[in-house]
Short mmCIF file of C-alpha atoms in Angstrom, two decimals:
data_model
loop_
_atom_site.label_atom_id
_atom_site.label_comp_id
_atom_site.label_asym_id
_atom_site.label_seq_id
_atom_site.Cartn_x
_atom_site.Cartn_y
_atom_site.Cartn_z
CA MET A 1 -36.91 -8.42 -7.71
CA SER A 2 -37.70 -9.59 -11.22
CA LEU A 3 -35.45 -12.06 -12.97
CA PRO A 4 -33.91 -9.64 -15.49
CA THR A 5 -32.92 -7.16 -12.78
CA MET A 6 -31.59 -10.00 -10.68
CA LYS A 7 -29.51 -11.18 -13.61
CA LYS A 8 -28.22 -7.67 -14.07
CA LYS A 9 -27.38 -7.21 -10.41
CA PHE A 10 -25.49 -10.47 -10.20
CA HIS A 11 -24.07 -10.24 -13.71
CA MET A 12 -25.16 -13.73 -14.64
CA LYS A 13 -24.37 -14.59 -18.21
CA ILE A 14 -24.64 -18.10 -19.52
CA ASP A 15 -22.30 -18.94 -22.35
CA GLY A 16 -23.47 -22.03 -24.20
CA VAL A 17 -19.96 -22.99 -25.28
CA GLY A 18 -18.87 -23.18 -21.67
CA LEU A 19 -21.46 -25.90 -21.07
CA LEU A 20 -19.99 -28.28 -23.63
CA LEU A 21 -17.20 -29.62 -21.46
CA PRO A 22 -19.33 -30.26 -18.34
CA VAL A 23 -21.95 -32.02 -20.46
CA PHE A 24 -19.27 -34.19 -22.07
CA ILE A 25 -17.83 -35.11 -18.68
CA LEU A 26 -21.32 -35.89 -17.38
CA ILE A 27 -21.97 -38.23 -20.30
CA LEU A 28 -18.59 -39.95 -19.85
CA TRP A 29 -19.30 -40.33 -16.15
CA TYR A 30 -22.72 -41.79 -16.86
CA VAL A 31 -21.32 -44.26 -19.39
CA LEU A 32 -18.47 -45.35 -17.11
CA THR A 33 -20.77 -46.04 -14.18
CA SER A 34 -23.54 -47.71 -16.18
CA ILE A 35 -21.33 -50.24 -18.01
CA GLY A 36 -20.33 -51.47 -14.56
CA SER A 37 -16.56 -51.10 -14.91
CA THR A 38 -16.36 -48.88 -11.80
CA PRO A 39 -18.00 -49.96 -8.55
CA GLU A 40 -20.45 -47.63 -6.77
CA TYR A 41 -18.22 -47.24 -3.70
CA PHE A 42 -15.42 -45.99 -5.98
CA LEU A 43 -17.42 -43.71 -8.28
CA PRO A 44 -21.16 -43.31 -7.69
CA SER A 45 -23.34 -42.88 -10.76
CA PRO A 46 -24.93 -39.53 -11.59
CA GLY A 47 -28.32 -41.02 -10.83
CA ARG A 48 -27.26 -42.23 -7.41
CA LEU A 49 -25.72 -38.83 -6.69
CA THR A 50 -28.92 -37.03 -7.66
CA ARG A 51 -30.98 -39.28 -5.37
CA VAL A 52 -28.55 -38.75 -2.47
CA THR A 53 -28.66 -34.98 -3.04
CA VAL A 54 -32.45 -34.94 -3.02
CA ASP A 55 -32.41 -37.10 0.07
CA PHE A 56 -29.94 -34.82 1.84
CA LEU A 57 -32.02 -31.79 0.94
CA THR A 58 -35.49 -33.16 1.71
CA GLY A 59 -35.14 -36.32 3.78
CA TYR A 60 -37.79 -37.81 1.52
CA LEU A 61 -35.96 -40.97 0.37
CA GLN A 62 -34.20 -41.98 3.62
CA ILE A 63 -31.40 -43.73 1.71
CA THR A 64 -28.51 -42.28 3.77
CA PRO A 65 -28.01 -41.57 7.47
CA TYR A 66 -27.95 -37.86 6.61
CA ALA A 67 -31.42 -37.60 5.08
CA GLY A 68 -32.90 -34.13 5.40
CA ASP A 69 -29.94 -32.74 7.36
CA PHE A 70 -28.79 -30.31 4.68
CA LEU A 71 -30.05 -27.17 6.40
CA SER A 72 -28.80 -27.91 9.91
CA HIS A 73 -25.28 -28.86 8.72
CA SER A 74 -25.16 -25.91 6.34
CA LEU A 75 -26.21 -23.55 9.09
CA ALA A 76 -23.45 -24.78 11.39
CA SER A 77 -20.86 -24.28 8.62
CA ILE A 78 -22.19 -20.89 7.60
CA CYS A 79 -22.00 -19.70 11.20
CA ARG A 80 -18.35 -20.74 11.46
CA VAL A 81 -17.42 -19.13 8.15
CA THR A 82 -19.25 -15.94 9.10
CA GLY A 83 -17.58 -15.83 12.50
CA GLY A 84 -14.06 -16.43 11.20
CA PHE A 85 -14.52 -14.11 8.25
CA LEU A 86 -15.88 -11.26 10.40
CA LEU A 87 -13.00 -11.76 12.82
CA ALA A 88 -10.54 -11.49 9.91
CA LEU A 89 -12.31 -8.36 8.67
CA SER A 90 -12.33 -6.69 12.06
CA VAL A 91 -8.58 -7.19 12.48
CA GLY A 92 -7.41 -7.04 8.85
CA LEU A 93 -9.17 -3.84 7.80
CA PRO A 94 -7.99 -1.57 10.64
CA LEU A 95 -4.46 -2.99 10.67
CA GLY A 96 -4.26 -2.75 6.89
CA PHE A 97 -5.51 0.81 6.97
CA LEU A 98 -2.98 1.85 9.61
CA SER A 99 -0.12 0.18 7.74
CA GLY A 100 -1.10 1.80 4.48
CA HIS A 101 -1.62 5.21 6.01
CA ILE A 102 1.20 5.45 8.57
CA PRO A 103 4.62 4.38 7.23
CA LEU A 104 6.08 3.96 10.72
CA PHE A 105 3.25 1.61 11.73
CA LYS A 106 3.88 -0.43 8.61
CA ARG A 107 7.58 -0.69 9.41
CA VAL A 108 6.73 -1.97 12.86
CA VAL A 109 4.13 -4.62 12.02
CA GLU A 110 4.83 -5.64 8.42
CA PRO A 111 7.92 -7.84 8.99
CA SER A 112 6.15 -9.84 11.70
CA ILE A 113 3.00 -10.24 9.62
CA HIS A 114 4.96 -11.54 6.66
CA LEU A 115 6.88 -13.87 8.92
CA VAL A 116 3.64 -15.37 10.21
CA ARG A 117 2.32 -15.55 6.66
CA THR A 118 5.12 -17.85 5.52
CA VAL A 119 3.64 -20.62 7.71
CA PRO A 120 0.98 -22.33 5.61
CA GLY A 121 -2.51 -22.34 7.13
CA ILE A 122 -2.44 -26.11 7.60
CA GLY A 123 0.73 -25.70 9.63
CA TRP A 124 -1.33 -23.95 12.27
CA LEU A 125 -3.69 -26.89 12.71
CA PRO A 126 -1.78 -28.81 15.43
CA VAL A 127 -1.16 -25.67 17.48
CA ALA A 128 -4.78 -24.60 17.06
CA LEU A 129 -5.90 -28.00 18.32
CA VAL A 130 -3.85 -27.51 21.47
CA TRP A 131 -5.07 -23.98 22.03
CA PHE A 132 -8.71 -24.28 21.07
CA GLY A 133 -9.42 -27.99 21.22
CA VAL A 134 -11.03 -30.13 18.58
CA GLY A 135 -13.93 -28.56 16.72
CA GLY A 136 -15.68 -25.25 16.33
CA LYS A 137 -13.23 -22.81 17.90
CA THR A 138 -10.28 -24.24 16.00
CA THR A 139 -12.25 -23.96 12.77
CA VAL A 140 -13.10 -20.31 13.39
CA PHE A 141 -9.47 -19.60 14.26
CA LEU A 142 -8.15 -21.22 11.07
CA ILE A 143 -10.69 -19.36 8.93
CA ALA A 144 -9.86 -16.02 10.54
CA LEU A 145 -6.15 -16.60 10.13
CA ALA A 146 -6.44 -17.60 6.48
CA ALA A 147 -8.78 -14.77 5.50
CA PHE A 148 -6.77 -12.15 7.38
CA PHE A 149 -3.78 -12.05 5.03
CA PRO A 150 -5.44 -11.18 1.72
CA ILE A 151 -7.67 -8.63 3.49
CA TYR A 152 -4.71 -7.03 5.24
CA ILE A 153 -2.36 -7.04 2.25
CA ASN A 154 -4.88 -5.61 -0.21
CA THR A 155 -5.95 -2.92 2.24
CA VAL A 156 -2.34 -1.83 2.77
CA GLN A 157 -1.82 -1.78 -0.96
CA GLY A 158 -5.02 0.15 -1.69
CA VAL A 159 -4.55 2.75 1.03
CA GLY A 160 -0.88 3.25 0.17
CA ALA A 161 -1.55 3.67 -3.54
CA VAL A 162 -4.08 6.51 -3.35
CA SER A 163 -3.03 9.12 -5.91
CA PRO A 164 -1.26 12.06 -4.22
CA LEU A 165 -3.05 14.30 -6.69
CA LEU A 166 -6.46 13.31 -5.27
CA ILE A 167 -5.18 13.98 -1.75
CA ARG A 168 -3.99 17.40 -2.88
CA ALA A 169 -7.35 18.10 -4.49
CA GLY A 170 -9.07 17.16 -1.22
CA ARG A 171 -6.79 19.36 0.88
CA MET A 172 -7.17 22.25 -1.53
CA LEU A 173 -10.94 21.97 -1.26
CA GLY A 174 -10.77 22.23 2.50
CA ALA A 175 -10.80 18.64 3.78
CA ASN A 176 -9.13 18.24 7.17
CA ARG A 177 -7.16 15.15 8.18
CA TRP A 178 -10.23 13.14 9.15
CA GLY A 179 -12.16 14.40 6.11
CA LEU A 180 -9.35 13.28 3.82
CA ILE A 181 -9.49 9.79 5.31
CA THR A 182 -13.25 9.37 4.98
CA THR A 183 -13.85 11.20 1.70
CA VAL A 184 -10.67 10.52 -0.29
CA ILE A 185 -8.45 7.76 1.05
CA ILE A 186 -11.14 5.22 1.94
CA PRO A 187 -13.19 5.52 -1.26
CA ALA A 188 -10.05 5.63 -3.42
CA SER A 189 -8.73 2.42 -1.85
CA MET A 190 -12.05 0.56 -2.13
CA PRO A 191 -11.32 -1.43 -5.31
CA SER A 192 -8.26 -3.01 -3.76
CA VAL A 193 -9.94 -3.53 -0.38
CA PHE A 194 -12.92 -5.24 -2.06
CA ALA A 195 -10.59 -7.56 -3.96
CA GLY A 196 -8.93 -8.56 -0.69
CA ILE A 197 -12.23 -9.16 1.09
CA ARG A 198 -13.43 -11.32 -1.75
CA THR A 199 -10.30 -13.46 -1.78
CA GLY A 200 -10.55 -13.73 2.01
CA LEU A 201 -14.08 -15.04 1.85
CA GLY A 202 -13.07 -17.65 -0.72
CA LEU A 203 -10.29 -18.87 1.56
CA SER A 204 -12.71 -18.98 4.49
CA TRP A 205 -14.63 -21.82 2.85
CA ALA A 206 -11.43 -23.72 2.12
CA TYR A 207 -10.31 -23.54 5.74
CA LEU A 208 -13.80 -24.36 6.98
CA VAL A 209 -13.39 -27.85 5.59
CA LEU A 210 -9.95 -28.24 7.12
CA GLY A 211 -11.22 -27.17 10.54
CA GLU A 212 -14.37 -29.27 10.48
CA LEU A 213 -12.47 -32.38 9.39
CA THR A 214 -10.85 -32.37 12.83
CA GLY A 215 -14.12 -33.50 14.30
CA VAL A 216 -17.26 -31.54 14.96
CA SER A 217 -20.73 -32.98 15.23
CA GLN A 218 -22.45 -30.49 12.94
CA GLY A 219 -21.28 -28.98 9.66
CA LEU A 220 -20.65 -29.98 6.08
CA GLY A 221 -17.03 -30.87 6.84
CA ALA A 222 -18.21 -33.11 9.68
CA VAL A 223 -20.56 -34.95 7.32
CA MET A 224 -17.68 -35.42 4.89
CA MET A 225 -15.48 -36.95 7.56
CA ASP A 226 -18.30 -39.16 8.77
CA ALA A 227 -19.23 -40.23 5.24
CA ARG A 228 -15.62 -41.10 4.45
CA MET A 229 -15.38 -43.36 7.46
CA LEU A 230 -18.67 -45.07 6.65
CA GLY A 231 -17.68 -45.44 2.99
CA HIS A 232 -20.39 -43.16 1.60
CA LEU A 233 -18.44 -41.66 -1.26
CA ASP A 234 -21.69 -40.38 -2.79
CA MET A 235 -22.44 -38.36 0.33
CA LEU A 236 -18.90 -37.01 0.34
CA ILE A 237 -19.27 -35.67 -3.19
CA VAL A 238 -22.66 -34.18 -2.37
CA CYS A 239 -21.01 -32.27 0.49
CA MET A 240 -18.34 -30.96 -1.86
CA ILE A 241 -21.08 -29.70 -4.14
CA CYS A 242 -22.87 -28.08 -1.20
CA ILE A 243 -19.71 -26.25 -0.14
CA ALA A 244 -19.16 -25.02 -3.68
CA PHE A 245 -22.78 -23.88 -3.72
CA TRP A 246 -22.52 -21.91 -0.47
CA GLY A 247 -19.17 -20.47 -1.49
CA ARG A 248 -20.68 -19.15 -4.68
CA ILE A 249 -23.77 -17.81 -2.91
CA SER A 250 -21.68 -15.99 -0.32
CA ASP A 251 -19.53 -14.49 -3.10
CA LEU A 252 -22.64 -13.27 -4.90
CA ILE A 253 -23.96 -11.73 -1.69
CA LEU A 254 -20.63 -9.98 -1.18
CA VAL A 255 -20.64 -8.55 -4.70
CA TYR A 256 -24.22 -7.44 -4.17
CA VAL A 257 -23.27 -5.66 -0.94
CA PHE A 258 -20.34 -3.93 -2.67
CA ARG A 259 -22.58 -2.74 -5.47
CA SER A 260 -25.01 -1.11 -3.09
CA PHE A 261 -22.19 1.03 -1.63
CA PRO A 262 -22.29 4.72 -2.49
CA MET A 263 -19.01 4.32 -4.33
CA ARG A 264 -20.44 1.43 -6.26
CA ARG A 265 -18.57 2.31 -9.41
CA PHE A 266 -15.56 0.69 -7.81
CA ALA A 267 -17.27 -2.57 -7.02
CA PRO A 268 -16.13 -5.61 -8.97
CA ASN A 269 -17.92 -6.46 -12.21
CA MET B 1 -5.85 48.23 -16.30
CA ASN B 2 -5.60 50.34 -13.16
CA ASP B 3 -2.02 50.75 -11.93
CA LYS B 4 -3.03 51.28 -8.32
CA GLN B 5 -4.43 47.80 -7.83
CA LYS B 6 -3.81 45.84 -4.67
CA LYS B 7 -0.95 43.39 -4.56
CA ILE B 8 -2.39 40.00 -3.62
CA LEU B 9 0.58 37.68 -4.06
CA ALA B 10 4.30 38.28 -3.74
CA VAL B 11 6.82 35.63 -4.79
CA ASP B 12 10.10 36.69 -3.27
CA GLY B 13 13.40 34.96 -4.03
CA VAL B 14 11.94 31.45 -4.06
CA GLY B 15 14.41 28.59 -4.44
CA LYS B 16 13.74 24.84 -4.39
CA TYR B 17 16.05 21.82 -4.41
CA PHE B 18 15.26 18.19 -5.07
CA ASP B 19 17.30 15.19 -4.00
CA LYS B 20 18.92 13.25 -6.80
CA PRO B 21 17.57 9.68 -6.91
CA ASP B 22 20.76 8.38 -5.25
CA LYS B 23 20.48 11.18 -2.64
CA THR B 24 24.16 12.08 -3.02
CA GLU B 25 23.51 15.63 -4.16
CA LYS B 26 20.72 18.09 -4.63
CA ILE B 27 19.43 19.51 -7.88
CA CYS B 28 18.40 23.13 -7.98
CA VAL B 29 14.92 23.27 -9.51
CA LEU B 30 13.99 26.89 -8.86
CA ASP B 31 16.46 29.70 -8.40
CA SER B 32 15.46 33.06 -6.87
CA ILE B 33 12.08 33.35 -8.52
CA ALA B 34 10.45 36.72 -7.93
CA PHE B 35 7.29 38.37 -9.23
CA ASP B 36 4.14 39.99 -7.88
CA ALA B 37 0.52 39.43 -8.77
CA GLU B 38 -2.08 42.12 -8.47
CA ASP B 39 -5.66 41.42 -7.54
CA GLY B 40 -7.66 40.28 -10.55
CA GLU B 41 -4.71 39.93 -12.87
CA ILE B 42 -4.04 37.00 -15.23
CA ILE B 43 -0.41 35.96 -15.19
CA SER B 44 0.97 33.26 -17.46
CA ILE B 45 4.09 31.46 -16.39
CA VAL B 46 5.72 30.10 -19.51
CA GLY B 47 8.82 28.00 -19.81
CA PRO B 48 10.22 24.79 -21.30
CA SER B 49 9.11 21.49 -19.74
CA GLY B 50 11.08 20.59 -16.66
CA CYS B 51 11.81 24.20 -15.74
CA GLY B 52 10.07 23.86 -12.40
CA LYS B 53 6.95 25.87 -13.19
CA SER B 54 4.66 23.19 -11.74
CA THR B 55 6.83 23.09 -8.62
CA LEU B 56 6.48 26.85 -8.34
CA LEU B 57 2.70 26.54 -8.60
CA ASN B 58 2.72 23.80 -5.95
CA ILE B 59 4.64 26.08 -3.61
CA ILE B 60 2.14 28.88 -4.17
CA GLY B 61 -0.68 26.40 -3.66
CA GLY B 62 0.85 25.41 -0.32
CA PHE B 63 1.48 21.77 -1.30
CA GLU B 64 5.26 22.13 -1.14
CA GLN B 65 7.62 24.30 0.88
CA ALA B 66 10.17 26.65 -0.64
CA ASP B 67 13.76 25.98 0.46
CA GLN B 68 14.67 29.63 0.03
CA GLY B 69 12.69 32.83 -0.09
CA VAL B 70 9.03 33.22 0.68
CA VAL B 71 5.62 33.44 -0.97
CA ARG B 72 3.23 35.91 0.63
CA TYR B 73 -0.49 35.81 0.04
CA GLU B 74 -2.18 38.97 1.32
CA ASP B 75 1.04 39.76 3.22
CA GLN B 76 0.95 36.41 5.06
CA SER B 77 3.43 33.66 4.26
CA ILE B 78 1.73 30.52 2.95
CA THR B 79 1.61 27.58 5.35
CA GLY B 80 -0.63 25.10 3.56
CA PRO B 81 -3.29 24.62 0.90
CA SER B 82 -6.48 26.62 1.03
CA SER B 83 -9.57 26.95 -1.09
CA GLU B 84 -8.75 30.65 -1.43
CA ARG B 85 -5.94 29.51 -3.69
CA ALA B 86 -7.75 26.84 -5.68
CA MET B 87 -5.85 24.64 -8.11
CA VAL B 88 -6.93 23.17 -11.44
CA PHE B 89 -4.62 20.27 -12.19
CA GLN B 90 -3.43 19.10 -15.59
CA SER B 91 -5.04 15.70 -15.18
CA CYS B 92 -8.15 17.34 -13.67
CA ALA B 93 -7.90 15.21 -10.46
CA LEU B 94 -11.68 14.81 -10.18
CA PHE B 95 -12.71 12.14 -7.69
CA PRO B 96 -13.55 9.18 -9.92
CA TRP B 97 -16.05 7.71 -7.43
CA LEU B 98 -18.15 10.88 -7.36
CA THR B 99 -20.51 12.21 -10.01
CA VAL B 100 -20.03 15.62 -11.60
CA ARG B 101 -22.51 17.12 -9.14
CA GLN B 102 -20.89 15.43 -6.14
CA ASN B 103 -17.43 16.52 -7.27
CA ILE B 104 -18.52 20.14 -7.53
CA SER B 105 -20.35 20.00 -4.17
CA TYR B 106 -17.32 18.52 -2.42
CA GLY B 107 -15.64 21.75 -1.33
CA LEU B 108 -18.77 23.44 -0.03
CA GLN B 109 -19.73 20.29 1.87
CA ARG B 110 -16.40 20.39 3.71
CA LYS B 111 -17.46 23.83 4.91
CA LYS B 112 -20.60 22.28 6.41
CA GLN B 113 -22.96 24.63 4.66
CA ASN B 114 -26.68 24.08 4.31
CA GLU B 115 -27.10 21.19 1.86
CA GLN B 116 -30.00 22.78 0.02
CA GLU B 117 -28.02 25.98 -0.45
CA ILE B 118 -25.03 23.97 -1.71
CA GLN B 119 -27.10 22.14 -4.31
CA LYS B 120 -28.59 25.41 -5.52
CA GLN B 121 -25.14 26.84 -6.04
CA VAL B 122 -23.86 23.67 -7.67
CA THR B 123 -26.70 23.77 -10.19
CA GLN B 124 -25.73 27.32 -11.01
CA TYR B 125 -22.05 26.49 -11.53
CA ILE B 126 -22.84 23.39 -13.58
CA LYS B 127 -24.78 25.65 -15.90
CA LEU B 128 -22.06 28.28 -15.88
CA VAL B 129 -19.40 25.90 -17.21
CA GLY B 130 -21.82 24.37 -19.72
CA LEU B 131 -22.29 20.95 -18.16
CA ASN B 132 -26.10 21.04 -17.89
CA GLY B 133 -27.52 17.56 -18.05
CA PHE B 134 -24.25 15.90 -17.02
CA ASP B 135 -24.87 16.14 -13.24
CA GLY B 136 -25.06 12.41 -12.74
CA TYR B 137 -22.14 11.40 -14.96
CA TYR B 138 -18.92 10.04 -13.54
CA PRO B 139 -15.64 11.66 -14.65
CA GLU B 140 -14.59 8.64 -16.72
CA GLN B 141 -17.75 9.04 -18.80
CA LEU B 142 -16.81 12.58 -19.84
CA SER B 143 -14.43 13.87 -22.52
CA GLY B 144 -11.21 15.58 -21.44
CA GLY B 145 -12.68 19.02 -22.09
CA MET B 146 -15.77 18.28 -20.04
CA GLN B 147 -13.64 16.92 -17.20
CA GLN B 148 -11.73 20.18 -17.11
CA ARG B 149 -15.01 22.11 -17.11
CA ALA B 150 -16.07 20.16 -14.04
CA ALA B 151 -12.66 20.72 -12.41
CA LEU B 152 -12.96 24.44 -13.14
CA ALA B 153 -16.43 24.56 -11.60
CA ARG B 154 -15.19 22.60 -8.56
CA ALA B 155 -12.48 25.24 -8.02
CA LEU B 156 -14.58 28.30 -8.87
CA ILE B 157 -17.46 27.41 -6.56
CA MET B 158 -15.05 27.98 -3.66
CA ARG B 159 -14.83 31.62 -4.85
CA PRO B 160 -11.02 31.56 -4.76
CA ARG B 161 -9.07 34.80 -4.71
CA ILE B 162 -6.36 33.09 -6.74
CA LEU B 163 -6.90 30.37 -9.33
CA LEU B 164 -3.80 28.25 -9.91
CA MET B 165 -3.84 26.43 -13.23
CA ASP B 166 -1.16 23.86 -14.01
CA GLU B 167 -1.14 23.31 -17.79
CA PRO B 168 -4.86 22.58 -17.50
CA PHE B 169 -5.58 22.39 -21.21
CA ALA B 170 -2.35 20.71 -22.36
CA ALA B 171 -4.06 17.36 -22.96
CA LEU B 172 -6.96 18.81 -24.98
CA ASP B 173 -7.32 19.02 -28.76
CA SER B 174 -7.02 22.51 -30.21
CA GLN B 175 -10.78 22.89 -30.68
CA SER B 176 -11.66 22.18 -27.07
CA ARG B 177 -8.70 24.21 -25.93
CA LEU B 178 -10.06 27.31 -27.69
CA ALA B 179 -13.45 26.70 -26.12
CA MET B 180 -11.81 26.39 -22.70
CA HIS B 181 -9.93 29.66 -23.24
CA ARG B 182 -13.20 31.39 -23.98
CA LEU B 183 -14.85 29.81 -20.94
CA LEU B 184 -11.94 30.70 -18.67
CA LEU B 185 -12.03 34.35 -19.77
CA GLU B 186 -15.82 34.45 -19.27
CA MET B 187 -15.40 33.09 -15.75
CA TRP B 188 -12.65 35.61 -15.12
CA GLN B 189 -14.95 38.42 -16.26
CA ALA B 190 -17.65 37.17 -13.92
CA PHE B 191 -15.57 36.56 -10.77
CA LYS B 192 -12.30 38.45 -11.39
CA PRO B 193 -10.02 36.01 -9.55
CA THR B 194 -6.28 36.44 -9.92
CA ILE B 195 -5.16 33.66 -12.25
CA LEU B 196 -1.72 32.07 -12.41
CA PHE B 197 -1.66 30.02 -15.57
CA VAL B 198 1.29 27.69 -16.13
CA THR B 199 1.87 26.61 -19.74
CA HIS B 200 4.63 25.78 -22.17
CA GLU B 201 2.68 27.25 -25.11
CA VAL B 202 3.71 30.81 -25.82
CA GLU B 203 0.60 31.55 -27.86
CA GLU B 204 -1.73 30.41 -25.11
CA ALA B 205 0.23 32.40 -22.53
CA LEU B 206 0.08 35.60 -24.57
CA PHE B 207 -3.56 35.26 -25.50
CA LEU B 208 -4.79 34.86 -21.93
CA ALA B 209 -2.51 36.98 -19.80
CA ASP B 210 -2.06 40.55 -18.64
CA LYS B 211 1.50 39.71 -17.78
CA ILE B 212 3.77 36.79 -18.56
CA VAL B 213 6.69 35.46 -16.59
CA VAL B 214 9.21 33.75 -18.88
CA MET B 215 11.28 31.05 -17.21
CA SER B 216 14.54 29.40 -18.25
CA GLU B 217 15.40 25.71 -18.37
CA ARG B 218 16.48 24.06 -15.13
CA PRO B 219 17.47 25.58 -12.81
CA GLY B 220 14.34 27.66 -13.38
CA ARG B 221 15.03 31.37 -13.27
CA VAL B 222 12.88 34.28 -14.33
CA LEU B 223 14.22 35.42 -17.69
CA ARG B 224 11.81 38.27 -18.14
CA ARG B 225 8.48 39.69 -16.99
CA ILE B 226 6.49 41.13 -19.88
CA ASN B 227 3.28 43.14 -19.78
CA ILE B 228 0.80 42.17 -22.48
CA PRO B 229 -0.85 45.31 -23.79
CA PHE B 230 -3.68 43.86 -25.90
CA GLU B 231 -7.16 45.23 -25.13
CA ARG B 232 -9.85 42.98 -23.68
CA PRO B 233 -12.06 41.37 -24.77
CA ARG B 234 -9.59 39.80 -27.11
CA PRO B 235 -10.99 38.33 -30.34
CA ALA B 236 -9.81 34.88 -31.40
CA SER B 237 -8.31 36.56 -34.48
CA LEU B 238 -5.80 38.32 -32.23
CA ILE B 239 -3.34 35.47 -32.62
CA GLY B 240 -2.95 36.42 -36.29
CA ASP B 241 -2.20 40.11 -35.66
CA ALA B 242 1.23 41.43 -36.53
CA ALA B 243 1.82 42.86 -33.05
CA PHE B 244 0.85 39.53 -31.45
CA LEU B 245 3.09 37.53 -33.75
CA GLN B 246 5.99 39.83 -33.12
CA MET B 247 5.60 39.40 -29.39
CA LYS B 248 5.27 35.65 -29.77
CA ASN B 249 8.48 35.53 -31.79
CA SER B 250 10.42 37.57 -29.28
CA VAL B 251 9.29 35.34 -26.38
CA GLN B 252 10.11 32.23 -28.36
CA ALA B 253 13.54 33.65 -29.16
CA LEU B 254 14.01 34.18 -25.43
CA LEU B 255 13.04 30.57 -24.68
CA PHE B 256 15.16 28.92 -27.33
CA ARG B 257 18.20 31.05 -26.86
#
């Protein structure tokens, strides 16, 4: 894939004006740390941060205990996010479809789902710790729970809002019940479903950190917790950047997958 | 026109009620509507907006049930929609996620026909309605007139016995509307479907139809059934003829009584 087509596929546009503020903040940060008014343990300098990042990625400098561990920790985190997110998809999509398509089903499950939703995700942490123990399983559970709601709600909304006129057109042209579902209702609800999936994936990364902070040996959240206890603020910030990086990459992959759907005209821009 | 033609559709005493929003009482929308359609005839149903003519078309299309009376198609009462009674909707109702070609193929694909055969037919119909070169366009990329051409092709490819048209050209500018009239009459010449054409424009109704059914304001009743005697093919200049204008005036007088 050549760069121009890649740019087109991912819709990457760089607006020079948007860079002004980050550059200004970077300069301010550099000045603050180099005049020595803020200690390294409180706010590491940009230079220090760059060296720690390179070290984390390559293991070349050996200046932190985490040198060269970027890939293994990332992999552990990505696995948890993928697991939780797929779990949310596999429950949220079918339930959302049934609720949107069958009014009686919606009346049965919707009140309970909204009741559960009023409990903030963090509120589930203590219970999850009891049920699943400290670590990986709890993390996957929290991710799945958090990502479920936007996926479910947007699917219900999308399926329920399919234009009756399009359904009539489908019936008139000879689509049976199953045909209507696969050729009219599902494609027509795609924009809303995609929006829900995308929000769900974003939340997955947020809850990854929460879950991993409870204590796992591998994962970006685990490194953060460890670095905090050892006073490596620089490492902590590097982990935040890594999570932002993976979050963005996973979002781009998602958009790319949506675009390669047959009904790609409904994929997000 | 031959008087001994076969009756294809019989609307017999059809009544329809809607609930008021507060559900306390019912509003009568259609009141004992009755008329027949012969095979290959063009009938315009004309009436003021809100007179229930779209509801009537929906009942004939099988999308809604009549509360009173019955609609018989080929001596069978209608139980649901069918591609033999194909509908062209006012807002065209093309599937926005499908291209022009995919939209037109849709109906034949539901019948599980040979894909190669389908595409051959689709190509033919695309040409017939004058959309050559627009196969790969999505509905939103087309003008209103072109969208209706695609919708017409999507209905016609099913070879319907009856074509139900619900104010299909109401949203078009007068230029494209004239072009659509010409196209519709060409298609009618080629396939001779029975056409039920709902409109609130008297001129359009008279120009297209063999017979018009004039409806009153709500509750919709049939005020009069009028045979339109003008010879086919009808030139566009017909709408300026004295006989045409006279007829137009008398129908309008009926509507605005």
